[in-house]
Amino acid sequence: MTLDDILINMRTRRNQLAADALLRQIDHILVLCDDKLVELGAGLTVTVAGDNSLSSDSLAAAAKQLLSQAEAHREEIRTIALLLPSSAFISTQVNFPGMAPGAIQAALKLQSHNVLPVFQDPLVFAVNTQTPDIAIWASQPFVDDLFTAFSEQGLLLATITPRAVALAMAEHNRSRSESEWLLIESDEQTSSMLTLKGGVVKTFRQTQTSDLADAEFADEWQKLLEDHNRADSTERNTAEQIITSLRGIESRRLIDLSAPYSIIPGAALQRTYRFSIGKWRSKLAVAAVTILLLGALPFVIQSLQLYRLESAYDSLAEQAAPAREDQRYIRNFETEWGALTEFPKQNLDQVMIALQQVIAPGYLTAIDVESGYISIEGDSQDPQNLLERLEQNELFTEVDFARATNNTRYYIDLRLATVNFPAYQEWYFPESDQR
């Protein structure tokens, strides 16, 4: 395991601990259906003001009004899980066989700009790292605006989850079916289709209900449903049916089942992490004071100990002088040997991931990498299309056929856009270039 792997695992573990602590704090689940915001615990409902029910300020104001009705005398901050219509999210398939959970999240972050290139805003995502079949994406500015608006109302927004996914988890909790089944969920504004197996979301598609008024679009949606049709299927076609189903499961159970597909605002995660650190610091401070009081010694003994420590420090500092000199020598040595430290890094792991995404479902039979230049050989149903997709990938340049293709057989040469061996050679070894 490399140092990078260790650091990734540490960050993943830290974030997971903070996320688990945040999920345990959730005390209210709010669901948006059409223009109504519903608190699942008490079943209370308020209408979201304005024409856009997904407006951050309108949602936060409605949530404040709703929770004031539920707990009029409560003063501490309430922690919220928010279930939104599928129109607030986009789902993509994930294909990282054999990859570690921490590496899956890191790989998706690297690909966030390429997965949905039509989106100009940065994206955040949720993925079930144990069974990564789909990733659920949302606009980061939208998530941040929601968190800020809820904070201004004195509410802590902990998670944002597709309502259809939470509904699927509630239905699965009742049926306990291990076979693959289909859920169709819709209200006046949004229609969704999910397939699940063993409590894992396999596919997730959504559309605006108003778009189904178009006959051609409705036919395509119906064909999609038929393609994913299963012997077991469930339909929830009204807001009343959706809320009834969601209220049929214990809130804590619903939160836990939906957690792998819930987006946690970064600010909420940082707030929880800082709070946890503060609690540990307070505990450590109390422990330190207790130890000092219990271990206090007479002033004279403390003075003698301090004198001995100072003497030991002076002795160690004198002994460390040659080591510091050696350190300065090593730093100078590293400066003079920049040709080694600046040697171009080809990052072959990222290259292989990028090639896998472009080439699939075809495959490679041979690959040769030398000084930033790559030669690949393999089979593809459309070599010309493969060449064009490689040209469009910002990681590659100078993409061309090395020789004529034979039906599905291709031979392609390309260069890594991030690696420039000729420039490195010219900078550090100009004499060899002249020869």
C-alpha positions as a LaTeX table, in Angstrom:
\begin{tabular}{lrrr}
\hline
Residue & $x$ (\AA) & $y$ (\AA) & $z$ (\AA) \\
\hline
Met1 & 0.00 & 0.00 & 0.00 \\
Thr2 & 1.45 & 3.37 & $-1.05$ \\
Leu3 & 1.47 & 6.58 & 0.98 \\
Asp4 & $-1.26$ & 8.01 & $-1.28$ \\
Asp5 & $-3.45$ & 4.97 & $-0.57$ \\
Ile6 & $-2.91$ & 5.40 & 3.17 \\
Leu7 & $-3.82$ & 9.10 & 3.03 \\
Ile8 & $-6.94$ & 8.36 & 0.95 \\
Asn9 & $-8.04$ & 5.71 & 3.44 \\
Met10 & $-7.43$ & 8.08 & 6.36 \\
Arg11 & $-9.47$ & 10.88 & 4.77 \\
Thr12 & $-12.23$ & 8.44 & 3.82 \\
Arg13 & $-12.32$ & 7.03 & 7.36 \\
Arg14 & $-12.38$ & 10.52 & 8.91 \\
Asn15 & $-15.21$ & 11.66 & 6.63 \\
Gln16 & $-17.14$ & 8.45 & 7.29 \\
Leu17 & $-16.88$ & 8.93 & 11.05 \\
Ala18 & $-18.07$ & 12.53 & 10.72 \\
Ala19 & $-20.92$ & 11.42 & 8.42 \\
Asp20 & $-22.00$ & 8.69 & 10.86 \\
Ala21 & $-22.02$ & 11.21 & 13.71 \\
Leu22 & $-24.09$ & 13.62 & 11.60 \\
Leu23 & $-26.61$ & 10.91 & 10.64 \\
Arg24 & $-27.11$ & 10.04 & 14.32 \\
Gln25 & $-28.08$ & 13.66 & 15.01 \\
Ile26 & $-30.98$ & 13.70 & 12.51 \\
Asp27 & $-34.28$ & 14.19 & 14.31 \\
His28 & $-36.61$ & 15.21 & 11.46 \\
Ile29 & $-37.23$ & 13.89 & 7.93 \\
Leu30 & $-38.85$ & 16.39 & 5.55 \\
Val31 & $-40.31$ & 15.30 & 2.20 \\
Leu32 & $-41.14$ & 17.56 & $-0.76$ \\
Cys33 & $-44.09$ & 16.34 & $-2.85$ \\
Asp34 & $-45.32$ & 18.73 & $-5.55$ \\
Asp35 & $-45.43$ & 22.07 & $-3.67$ \\
Lys36 & $-46.03$ & 20.50 & $-0.23$ \\
Leu37 & $-43.37$ & 19.96 & 2.43 \\
Val38 & $-44.24$ & 17.13 & 4.83 \\
Glu39 & $-42.69$ & 16.23 & 8.20 \\
Leu40 & $-42.81$ & 12.43 & 8.33 \\
Gly41 & $-42.85$ & 12.04 & 12.10 \\
Ala42 & $-45.99$ & 14.06 & 12.83 \\
Gly43 & $-47.43$ & 14.06 & 9.31 \\
Leu44 & $-47.67$ & 17.87 & 9.30 \\
Thr45 & $-47.76$ & 19.68 & 5.94 \\
Val46 & $-47.09$ & 23.22 & 4.72 \\
Thr47 & $-47.16$ & 24.71 & 1.23 \\
Val48 & $-43.85$ & 25.94 & $-0.18$ \\
Ala49 & $-44.28$ & 29.56 & $-1.23$ \\
Gly50 & $-43.41$ & 30.78 & $-4.73$ \\
Asp51 & $-43.47$ & 29.26 & $-8.19$ \\
Asn52 & $-40.34$ & 27.14 & $-7.66$ \\
Ser53 & $-40.75$ & 24.58 & $-4.89$ \\
Leu54 & $-36.99$ & 23.81 & $-5.10$ \\
Ser55 & $-36.03$ & 27.38 & $-4.19$ \\
Ser56 & $-33.56$ & 27.23 & $-1.31$ \\
Asp57 & $-35.06$ & 30.17 & 0.58 \\
Ser58 & $-38.65$ & 28.98 & 0.08 \\
Leu59 & $-37.83$ & 25.45 & 1.23 \\
Ala60 & $-35.96$ & 26.69 & 4.29 \\
Ala61 & $-38.79$ & 29.05 & 5.27 \\
Ala62 & $-41.35$ & 26.25 & 4.86 \\
Ala63 & $-39.17$ & 23.90 & 6.94 \\
Lys64 & $-38.91$ & 26.49 & 9.72 \\
Gln65 & $-42.69$ & 26.98 & 9.70 \\
Leu66 & $-43.31$ & 23.23 & 9.69 \\
Leu67 & $-40.96$ & 22.46 & 12.59 \\
Ser68 & $-42.29$ & 25.39 & 14.60 \\
Gln69 & $-45.68$ & 23.69 & 14.45 \\
Ala70 & $-44.20$ & 20.31 & 15.41 \\
Glu71 & $-42.03$ & 21.58 & 18.29 \\
Ala72 & $-43.11$ & 25.06 & 19.22 \\
His73 & $-41.02$ & 25.31 & 22.40 \\
Arg74 & $-37.79$ & 23.66 & 21.26 \\
Glu75 & $-34.85$ & 26.08 & 21.08 \\
Glu76 & $-31.84$ & 23.92 & 20.13 \\
Ile77 & $-30.82$ & 23.42 & 16.51 \\
Arg78 & $-32.84$ & 20.79 & 14.65 \\
Thr79 & $-31.00$ & 18.43 & 12.29 \\
Ile80 & $-32.82$ & 17.70 & 9.03 \\
Ala81 & $-32.84$ & 14.93 & 6.41 \\
Leu82 & $-34.42$ & 16.36 & 3.25 \\
Leu83 & $-36.04$ & 14.11 & 0.61 \\
Leu84 & $-36.36$ & 15.92 & $-2.74$ \\
Pro85 & $-37.93$ & 14.97 & $-6.10$ \\
Ser86 & $-35.70$ & 13.21 & $-8.61$ \\
Ser87 & $-35.51$ & 16.36 & $-10.77$ \\
Ala88 & $-32.93$ & 17.74 & $-8.32$ \\
Phe89 & $-30.54$ & 14.87 & $-9.12$ \\
Ile90 & $-28.88$ & 13.01 & $-11.96$ \\
Ser91 & $-27.74$ & 9.39 & $-11.80$ \\
Thr92 & $-24.95$ & 7.64 & $-13.70$ \\
Gln93 & $-23.82$ & 4.04 & $-13.83$ \\
Val94 & $-20.56$ & 3.16 & $-12.02$ \\
Asn95 & $-18.15$ & 0.51 & $-13.25$ \\
Phe96 & $-15.05$ & 0.13 & $-11.07$ \\
Pro97 & $-14.73$ & $-3.63$ & $-10.53$ \\
Gly98 & $-12.38$ & $-4.62$ & $-7.74$ \\
Met99 & $-11.63$ & $-1.04$ & $-6.65$ \\
Ala100 & $-11.38$ & $-0.18$ & $-2.95$ \\
Pro101 & $-14.22$ & 1.98 & $-1.47$ \\
Gly102 & $-11.95$ & 4.95 & $-0.79$ \\
Ala103 & $-10.51$ & 4.76 & $-4.29$ \\
Ile104 & $-14.00$ & 4.71 & $-5.84$ \\
Gln105 & $-14.86$ & 8.07 & $-4.29$ \\
Ala106 & $-11.50$ & 9.50 & $-5.35$ \\
Ala107 & $-11.99$ & 8.23 & $-8.91$ \\
Leu108 & $-15.47$ & 9.75 & $-9.14$ \\
Lys109 & $-14.14$ & 13.10 & $-7.91$ \\
Leu110 & $-11.50$ & 13.03 & $-10.64$ \\
Gln111 & $-14.15$ & 12.24 & $-13.24$ \\
Ser112 & $-16.80$ & 14.72 & $-12.04$ \\
His113 & $-15.96$ & 17.18 & $-14.85$ \\
Asn114 & $-16.09$ & 14.46 & $-17.51$ \\
Val115 & $-19.11$ & 12.42 & $-16.37$ \\
Leu116 & $-21.63$ & 15.22 & $-17.01$ \\
Pro117 & $-19.83$ & 17.72 & $-19.29$ \\
Val118 & $-23.05$ & 19.66 & $-20.02$ \\
Phe119 & $-23.08$ & 20.94 & $-16.43$ \\
Gln120 & $-21.02$ & 24.08 & $-15.86$ \\
Asp121 & $-21.44$ & 24.01 & $-12.08$ \\
Pro122 & $-19.24$ & 21.78 & $-9.92$ \\
Leu123 & $-20.97$ & 18.59 & $-8.80$ \\
Val124 & $-21.23$ & 16.59 & $-5.58$ \\
Phe125 & $-22.20$ & 12.94 & $-5.45$ \\
Ala126 & $-23.25$ & 10.01 & $-3.30$ \\
Val127 & $-22.30$ & 6.41 & $-4.04$ \\
Asn128 & $-22.79$ & 3.11 & $-2.24$ \\
Thr129 & $-19.10$ & 2.16 & $-2.09$ \\
Gln130 & $-19.88$ & $-1.41$ & $-1.00$ \\
Thr131 & $-21.99$ & $-2.13$ & $-4.11$ \\
Pro132 & $-21.22$ & 0.77 & $-6.49$ \\
Asp133 & $-23.76$ & 0.33 & $-9.29$ \\
Ile134 & $-24.89$ & 3.97 & $-9.57$ \\
Ala135 & $-23.71$ & 7.40 & $-8.48$ \\
Ile136 & $-26.21$ & 10.15 & $-7.65$ \\
Trp137 & $-25.08$ & 13.68 & $-8.56$ \\
Ala138 & $-26.35$ & 17.14 & $-7.64$ \\
Ser139 & $-25.20$ & 20.69 & $-8.30$ \\
Gln140 & $-22.81$ & 21.82 & $-5.58$ \\
Pro141 & $-24.07$ & 25.46 & $-5.64$ \\
Phe142 & $-27.64$ & 24.12 & $-5.19$ \\
Val143 & $-26.58$ & 21.99 & $-2.22$ \\
Asp144 & $-24.56$ & 24.84 & $-0.69$ \\
Asp145 & $-27.45$ & 27.29 & $-1.13$ \\
Leu146 & $-29.82$ & 24.86 & 0.59 \\
Phe147 & $-27.44$ & 24.41 & 3.52 \\
Thr148 & $-26.97$ & 28.19 & 3.89 \\
Ala149 & $-30.71$ & 28.91 & 3.68 \\
Phe150 & $-31.52$ & 26.26 & 6.31 \\
Ser151 & $-28.71$ & 27.57 & 8.55 \\
Glu152 & $-30.18$ & 31.08 & 8.38 \\
Gln153 & $-33.44$ & 29.58 & 9.70 \\
Gly154 & $-31.60$ & 27.93 & 12.61 \\
Leu155 & $-31.73$ & 24.45 & 11.02 \\
Leu156 & $-28.89$ & 22.04 & 10.24 \\
Leu157 & $-29.35$ & 20.35 & 6.86 \\
Ala158 & $-27.59$ & 16.99 & 7.26 \\
Thr159 & $-28.53$ & 15.04 & 4.12 \\
Ile160 & $-30.23$ & 15.53 & 0.76 \\
Thr161 & $-31.67$ & 12.32 & $-0.70$ \\
Pro162 & $-33.71$ & 11.49 & $-3.82$ \\
Arg163 & $-37.26$ & 10.89 & $-2.60$ \\
Ala164 & $-37.64$ & 7.95 & $-4.97$ \\
Val165 & $-34.58$ & 6.21 & $-3.50$ \\
Ala166 & $-35.88$ & 6.63 & 0.06 \\
Leu167 & $-39.26$ & 5.31 & $-1.08$ \\
Ala168 & $-37.55$ & 2.30 & $-2.67$ \\
Met169 & $-35.77$ & 1.58 & 0.62 \\
Ala170 & $-39.06$ & 1.80 & 2.52 \\
Glu171 & $-40.75$ & $-0.60$ & 0.09 \\
His172 & $-37.81$ & $-3.03$ & 0.25 \\
Asn173 & $-37.86$ & $-2.92$ & 4.05 \\
Arg174 & $-41.46$ & $-4.16$ & 3.93 \\
Ser175 & $-41.08$ & $-6.81$ & 1.23 \\
Arg176 & $-37.57$ & $-8.07$ & 2.15 \\
Ser177 & $-37.35$ & $-9.35$ & $-1.43$ \\
Glu178 & $-33.90$ & $-10.47$ & $-2.59$ \\
Ser179 & $-34.93$ & $-10.71$ & $-6.25$ \\
Glu180 & $-34.71$ & $-7.74$ & $-8.62$ \\
Trp181 & $-37.87$ & $-5.61$ & $-8.73$ \\
Leu182 & $-39.13$ & $-2.38$ & $-10.26$ \\
Leu183 & $-40.43$ & 0.77 & $-8.54$ \\
Ile184 & $-42.29$ & 3.49 & $-10.43$ \\
Glu185 & $-42.72$ & 6.72 & $-8.44$ \\
Ser186 & $-44.41$ & 9.90 & $-9.64$ \\
Asp187 & $-46.22$ & 13.02 & $-8.51$ \\
Glu188 & $-47.56$ & 15.99 & $-10.45$ \\
Gln189 & $-44.06$ & 17.22 & $-11.32$ \\
Thr190 & $-41.63$ & 14.27 & $-11.44$ \\
Ser191 & $-41.67$ & 10.64 & $-12.58$ \\
Ser192 & $-38.98$ & 8.12 & $-11.64$ \\
Met193 & $-38.09$ & 4.51 & $-12.33$ \\
Leu194 & $-35.77$ & 2.41 & $-10.14$ \\
Thr195 & $-34.72$ & $-1.23$ & $-10.12$ \\
Leu196 & $-33.42$ & $-2.77$ & $-6.91$ \\
Lys197 & $-31.94$ & $-6.06$ & $-5.86$ \\
Gly198 & $-31.32$ & $-6.97$ & $-2.26$ \\
Gly199 & $-31.75$ & $-3.38$ & $-1.14$ \\
Val200 & $-29.23$ & $-2.07$ & $-3.71$ \\
Val201 & $-30.28$ & 0.42 & $-6.39$ \\
Lys202 & $-29.26$ & $-0.98$ & $-9.77$ \\
Thr203 & $-30.76$ & 1.63 & $-12.11$ \\
Phe204 & $-32.34$ & 5.05 & $-11.52$ \\
Arg205 & $-34.05$ & 7.12 & $-14.25$ \\
Gln206 & $-36.21$ & 10.21 & $-13.93$ \\
Thr207 & $-38.11$ & 12.73 & $-16.03$ \\
Gln208 & $-40.50$ & 15.66 & $-15.68$ \\
Thr209 & $-44.10$ & 14.43 & $-15.57$ \\
Ser210 & $-45.10$ & 17.27 & $-17.92$ \\
Asp211 & $-42.75$ & 15.87 & $-20.59$ \\
Leu212 & $-44.86$ & 12.71 & $-20.75$ \\
Ala213 & $-47.62$ & 14.76 & $-22.40$ \\
Asp214 & $-45.51$ & 14.54 & $-25.57$ \\
Ala215 & $-46.55$ & 11.30 & $-27.29$ \\
Glu216 & $-43.09$ & 10.52 & $-28.67$ \\
Phe217 & $-41.40$ & 11.13 & $-25.32$ \\
Ala218 & $-44.10$ & 9.12 & $-23.53$ \\
Asp219 & $-43.45$ & 6.19 & $-25.90$ \\
Glu220 & $-39.73$ & 6.32 & $-25.11$ \\
Trp221 & $-40.45$ & 6.39 & $-21.37$ \\
Gln222 & $-42.84$ & 3.45 & $-21.70$ \\
Lys223 & $-40.22$ & 1.51 & $-23.67$ \\
Leu224 & $-37.70$ & 2.20 & $-20.90$ \\
Leu225 & $-40.16$ & 0.84 & $-18.33$ \\
Glu226 & $-40.76$ & $-2.24$ & $-20.45$ \\
Asp227 & $-37.01$ & $-2.83$ & $-20.84$ \\
His228 & $-36.67$ & $-2.83$ & $-17.05$ \\
Asn229 & $-39.94$ & $-4.60$ & $-16.32$ \\
Arg230 & $-39.73$ & $-7.24$ & $-13.63$ \\
Ala231 & $-42.14$ & $-9.81$ & $-12.28$ \\
Asp232 & $-42.22$ & $-7.84$ & $-9.04$ \\
Ser233 & $-43.11$ & $-4.18$ & $-9.47$ \\
Thr234 & $-44.58$ & $-1.43$ & $-7.33$ \\
Glu235 & $-46.19$ & 1.87 & $-8.36$ \\
Arg236 & $-46.66$ & 4.95 & $-6.19$ \\
Asn237 & $-48.34$ & 7.54 & $-8.40$ \\
Thr238 & $-49.64$ & 10.16 & $-5.96$ \\
Ala239 & $-48.18$ & 12.26 & $-3.19$ \\
Glu240 & $-50.53$ & 10.57 & $-0.72$ \\
Gln241 & $-49.27$ & 7.10 & $-1.65$ \\
Ile242 & $-45.65$ & 8.24 & $-1.39$ \\
Ile243 & $-46.09$ & 9.81 & 2.05 \\
Thr244 & $-48.08$ & 6.84 & 3.36 \\
Ser245 & $-45.35$ & 4.43 & 2.28 \\
Leu246 & $-42.56$ & 6.57 & 3.76 \\
Arg247 & $-44.40$ & 6.88 & 7.07 \\
Gly248 & $-44.72$ & 3.10 & 7.21 \\
Ile249 & $-41.07$ & 2.67 & 8.19 \\
Glu250 & $-39.35$ & 3.78 & 11.38 \\
Ser251 & $-37.48$ & 7.05 & 10.77 \\
Arg252 & $-34.08$ & 5.86 & 11.99 \\
Arg253 & $-34.32$ & 2.77 & 9.79 \\
Leu254 & $-35.19$ & 4.91 & 6.76 \\
Ile255 & $-32.19$ & 7.19 & 7.40 \\
Asp256 & $-29.80$ & 4.24 & 7.71 \\
Leu257 & $-31.07$ & 2.49 & 4.56 \\
Ser258 & $-30.93$ & 5.69 & 2.49 \\
Ala259 & $-27.53$ & 6.83 & 3.81 \\
Pro260 & $-25.41$ & 5.31 & 0.98 \\
Tyr261 & $-27.41$ & 7.35 & $-1.56$ \\
Ser262 & $-27.63$ & 10.58 & 0.47 \\
Ile263 & $-25.60$ & 13.68 & $-0.37$ \\
Ile264 & $-24.12$ & 15.35 & 2.70 \\
Pro265 & $-23.33$ & 19.08 & 2.32 \\
Gly266 & $-19.63$ & 19.68 & 2.80 \\
Ala267 & $-20.30$ & 22.47 & 5.30 \\
Ala268 & $-22.38$ & 20.10 & 7.45 \\
Leu269 & $-19.57$ & 17.55 & 7.42 \\
Gln270 & $-16.99$ & 20.18 & 8.39 \\
Arg271 & $-19.25$ & 21.49 & 11.15 \\
Thr272 & $-19.63$ & 18.00 & 12.61 \\
Tyr273 & $-15.90$ & 17.34 & 12.30 \\
Arg274 & $-15.01$ & 20.60 & 14.07 \\
Phe275 & $-17.58$ & 19.88 & 16.78 \\
Ser276 & $-16.10$ & 16.41 & 17.34 \\
Ile277 & $-12.60$ & 17.84 & 17.50 \\
Gly278 & $-13.80$ & 20.44 & 20.00 \\
Lys279 & $-15.33$ & 17.75 & 22.22 \\
Trp280 & $-12.12$ & 15.74 & 22.16 \\
Arg281 & $-10.05$ & 18.82 & 22.93 \\
Ser282 & $-12.29$ & 19.61 & 25.89 \\
Lys283 & $-11.96$ & 16.06 & 27.18 \\
Leu284 & $-8.20$ & 16.13 & 26.70 \\
Ala285 & $-7.97$ & 19.49 & 28.45 \\
Val286 & $-9.93$ & 18.19 & 31.45 \\
Ala287 & $-7.76$ & 15.07 & 31.54 \\
Ala288 & $-4.59$ & 17.17 & 31.33 \\
Val289 & $-5.65$ & 19.44 & 34.19 \\
Thr290 & $-6.58$ & 16.42 & 36.31 \\
Ile291 & $-3.23$ & 14.78 & 35.66 \\
Leu292 & $-1.37$ & 17.98 & 36.50 \\
Leu293 & $-3.25$ & 18.39 & 39.76 \\
Leu294 & $-2.80$ & 14.78 & 40.78 \\
Gly295 & 0.83 & 14.73 & 39.74 \\
Ala296 & 1.87 & 18.07 & 41.19 \\
Leu297 & 5.20 & 17.99 & 43.00 \\
Pro298 & 6.93 & 20.50 & 45.26 \\
Phe299 & 8.44 & 23.53 & 43.53 \\
Val300 & 12.00 & 22.51 & 44.29 \\
Ile301 & 11.57 & 19.11 & 42.64 \\
Gln302 & 10.01 & 20.79 & 39.58 \\
Ser303 & 12.98 & 23.17 & 39.38 \\
Leu304 & 15.43 & 20.26 & 39.54 \\
Gln305 & 13.52 & 18.41 & 36.83 \\
Leu306 & 13.51 & 21.51 & 34.63 \\
Tyr307 & 17.26 & 21.94 & 35.14 \\
Arg308 & 17.89 & 18.33 & 34.15 \\
Leu309 & 15.69 & 18.68 & 31.08 \\
Glu310 & 17.49 & 21.84 & 29.98 \\
Ser311 & 20.84 & 20.11 & 30.43 \\
Ala312 & 19.62 & 17.14 & 28.42 \\
Tyr313 & 18.31 & 19.47 & 25.71 \\
Asp314 & 21.65 & 21.27 & 25.42 \\
Ser315 & 23.43 & 17.93 & 25.19 \\
Leu316 & 21.04 & 16.64 & 22.52 \\
Ala317 & 21.28 & 19.89 & 20.56 \\
Glu318 & 25.07 & 19.56 & 20.52 \\
Gln319 & 24.83 & 15.94 & 19.41 \\
Ala320 & 22.34 & 16.90 & 16.68 \\
Ala321 & 24.63 & 19.54 & 15.13 \\
Pro322 & 26.28 & 17.05 & 12.70 \\
Ala323 & 22.84 & 15.75 & 11.71 \\
Arg324 & 21.65 & 19.28 & 10.91 \\
Glu325 & 24.76 & 19.81 & 8.81 \\
Asp326 & 24.04 & 16.58 & 6.96 \\
Gln327 & 20.46 & 17.77 & 6.42 \\
Arg328 & 21.67 & 21.00 & 4.81 \\
Tyr329 & 23.99 & 18.99 & 2.60 \\
Ile330 & 21.11 & 16.74 & 1.50 \\
Arg331 & 18.91 & 19.75 & 0.67 \\
Asn332 & 21.66 & 21.23 & $-1.49$ \\
Phe333 & 22.11 & 17.84 & $-3.10$ \\
Glu334 & 18.38 & 17.66 & $-3.92$ \\
Thr335 & 18.50 & 21.13 & $-5.48$ \\
Glu336 & 21.36 & 20.14 & $-7.74$ \\
Trp337 & 19.67 & 16.88 & $-8.67$ \\
Gly338 & 16.39 & 18.36 & $-9.85$ \\
Ala339 & 16.70 & 16.31 & $-13.02$ \\
Leu340 & 15.61 & 13.33 & $-10.96$ \\
Thr341 & 12.92 & 14.98 & $-8.87$ \\
Glu342 & 11.34 & 16.74 & $-11.89$ \\
Phe343 & 11.25 & 13.62 & $-14.03$ \\
Pro344 & 7.82 & 13.64 & $-15.76$ \\
Lys345 & 5.17 & 11.55 & $-14.00$ \\
Gln346 & 2.96 & 9.60 & $-16.34$ \\
Asn347 & 0.32 & 8.62 & $-13.68$ \\
Leu348 & $-0.40$ & 5.33 & $-15.37$ \\
Asp349 & $-3.23$ & 4.46 & $-12.97$ \\
Gln350 & $-5.25$ & 7.48 & $-14.13$ \\
Val351 & $-4.33$ & 6.75 & $-17.75$ \\
Met352 & $-5.62$ & 3.17 & $-17.48$ \\
Ile353 & $-8.89$ & 4.32 & $-15.89$ \\
Ala354 & $-9.39$ & 6.93 & $-18.65$ \\
Leu355 & $-8.62$ & 4.38 & $-21.37$ \\
Gln356 & $-11.04$ & 1.87 & $-19.80$ \\
Gln357 & $-13.85$ & 4.43 & $-19.85$ \\
Val358 & $-13.24$ & 5.41 & $-23.49$ \\
Ile359 & $-12.59$ & 1.93 & $-24.90$ \\
Ala360 & $-15.46$ & 0.08 & $-23.13$ \\
Pro361 & $-17.20$ & $-2.10$ & $-24.21$ \\
Gly362 & $-14.26$ & $-2.93$ & $-26.49$ \\
Tyr363 & $-10.99$ & $-4.21$ & $-25.10$ \\
Leu364 & $-7.23$ & $-3.91$ & $-25.41$ \\
Thr365 & $-4.94$ & $-6.70$ & $-26.50$ \\
Ala366 & $-1.69$ & $-4.75$ & $-26.26$ \\
Ile367 & $-0.43$ & $-1.44$ & $-24.87$ \\
Asp368 & 3.01 & 0.14 & $-24.95$ \\
Val369 & 3.90 & 3.29 & $-22.96$ \\
Glu370 & 7.22 & 5.05 & $-23.46$ \\
Ser371 & 8.20 & 8.65 & $-22.66$ \\
Gly372 & 4.62 & 9.88 & $-22.67$ \\
Tyr373 & 3.75 & 8.14 & $-25.96$ \\
Ile374 & 1.21 & 5.32 & $-25.96$ \\
Ser375 & 0.52 & 2.67 & $-28.58$ \\
Ile376 & $-2.61$ & 0.59 & $-28.14$ \\
Glu377 & $-3.96$ & $-2.39$ & $-30.02$ \\
Gly378 & $-7.32$ & $-4.00$ & $-29.58$ \\
Asp379 & $-10.81$ & $-4.75$ & $-30.89$ \\
Ser380 & $-13.76$ & $-2.35$ & $-31.16$ \\
Gln381 & $-17.05$ & $-2.38$ & $-33.03$ \\
Asp382 & $-16.28$ & 1.14 & $-34.34$ \\
Pro383 & $-12.53$ & 1.99 & $-34.40$ \\
Gln384 & $-13.20$ & 5.39 & $-36.02$ \\
Asn385 & $-15.58$ & 6.37 & $-33.24$ \\
Leu386 & $-13.05$ & 5.16 & $-30.67$ \\
Leu387 & $-10.42$ & 7.40 & $-32.30$ \\
Glu388 & $-12.74$ & 10.41 & $-32.09$ \\
Arg389 & $-13.53$ & 9.76 & $-28.40$ \\
Leu390 & $-9.81$ & 9.53 & $-27.62$ \\
Glu391 & $-9.27$ & 12.86 & $-29.43$ \\
Gln392 & $-12.00$ & 14.47 & $-27.30$ \\
Asn393 & $-10.45$ & 13.30 & $-24.01$ \\
Glu394 & $-8.36$ & 16.13 & $-22.55$ \\
Leu395 & $-5.84$ & 13.60 & $-21.17$ \\
Phe396 & $-4.69$ & 12.58 & $-24.69$ \\
Thr397 & $-3.32$ & 14.42 & $-27.75$ \\
Glu398 & $-1.76$ & 13.58 & $-31.13$ \\
Val399 & $-4.23$ & 10.70 & $-31.52$ \\
Asp400 & $-3.98$ & 8.87 & $-34.86$ \\
Phe401 & $-4.12$ & 5.41 & $-36.37$ \\
Ala402 & $-0.70$ & 3.80 & $-36.36$ \\
Arg403 & $-1.70$ & 1.62 & $-39.30$ \\
Ala404 & $-4.80$ & 0.64 & $-41.20$ \\
Thr405 & $-7.57$ & $-1.02$ & $-39.22$ \\
Asn406 & $-8.94$ & $-4.44$ & $-40.13$ \\
Asn407 & $-12.70$ & $-4.48$ & $-39.51$ \\
Thr408 & $-12.79$ & $-4.30$ & $-35.70$ \\
Arg409 & $-9.01$ & $-4.43$ & $-35.20$ \\
Tyr410 & $-7.30$ & $-1.09$ & $-34.51$ \\
Tyr411 & $-3.78$ & 0.22 & $-33.93$ \\
Ile412 & $-3.68$ & 3.72 & $-32.43$ \\
Asp413 & $-0.81$ & 5.97 & $-31.34$ \\
Leu414 & $-1.33$ & 8.89 & $-28.96$ \\
Arg415 & 0.52 & 11.07 & $-26.47$ \\
Leu416 & $-0.26$ & 12.07 & $-22.89$ \\
Ala417 & $-1.19$ & 15.76 & $-22.88$ \\
Thr418 & 0.11 & 16.14 & $-19.30$ \\
Val419 & 3.60 & 14.78 & $-20.03$ \\
Asn420 & 6.28 & 16.57 & $-22.07$ \\
Phe421 & 9.47 & 14.55 & $-22.23$ \\
Pro422 & 11.03 & 16.70 & $-25.02$ \\
Ala423 & 10.71 & 19.84 & $-22.86$ \\
Tyr424 & 12.22 & 18.00 & $-19.89$ \\
Gln425 & 15.07 & 16.76 & $-22.09$ \\
Glu426 & 15.72 & 20.23 & $-23.50$ \\
Trp427 & 15.75 & 21.85 & $-20.03$ \\
Tyr428 & 17.96 & 19.38 & $-18.19$ \\
Phe429 & 20.02 & 17.85 & $-21.00$ \\
Pro430 & 20.43 & 20.51 & $-23.74$ \\
Glu431 & 23.80 & 19.11 & $-24.78$ \\
Ser432 & 22.27 & 15.74 & $-25.75$ \\
Asp433 & 19.67 & 17.56 & $-27.90$ \\
Gln434 & 22.41 & 19.41 & $-29.79$ \\
Arg435 & 24.27 & 16.18 & $-30.48$ \\
\hline
\end{tabular}
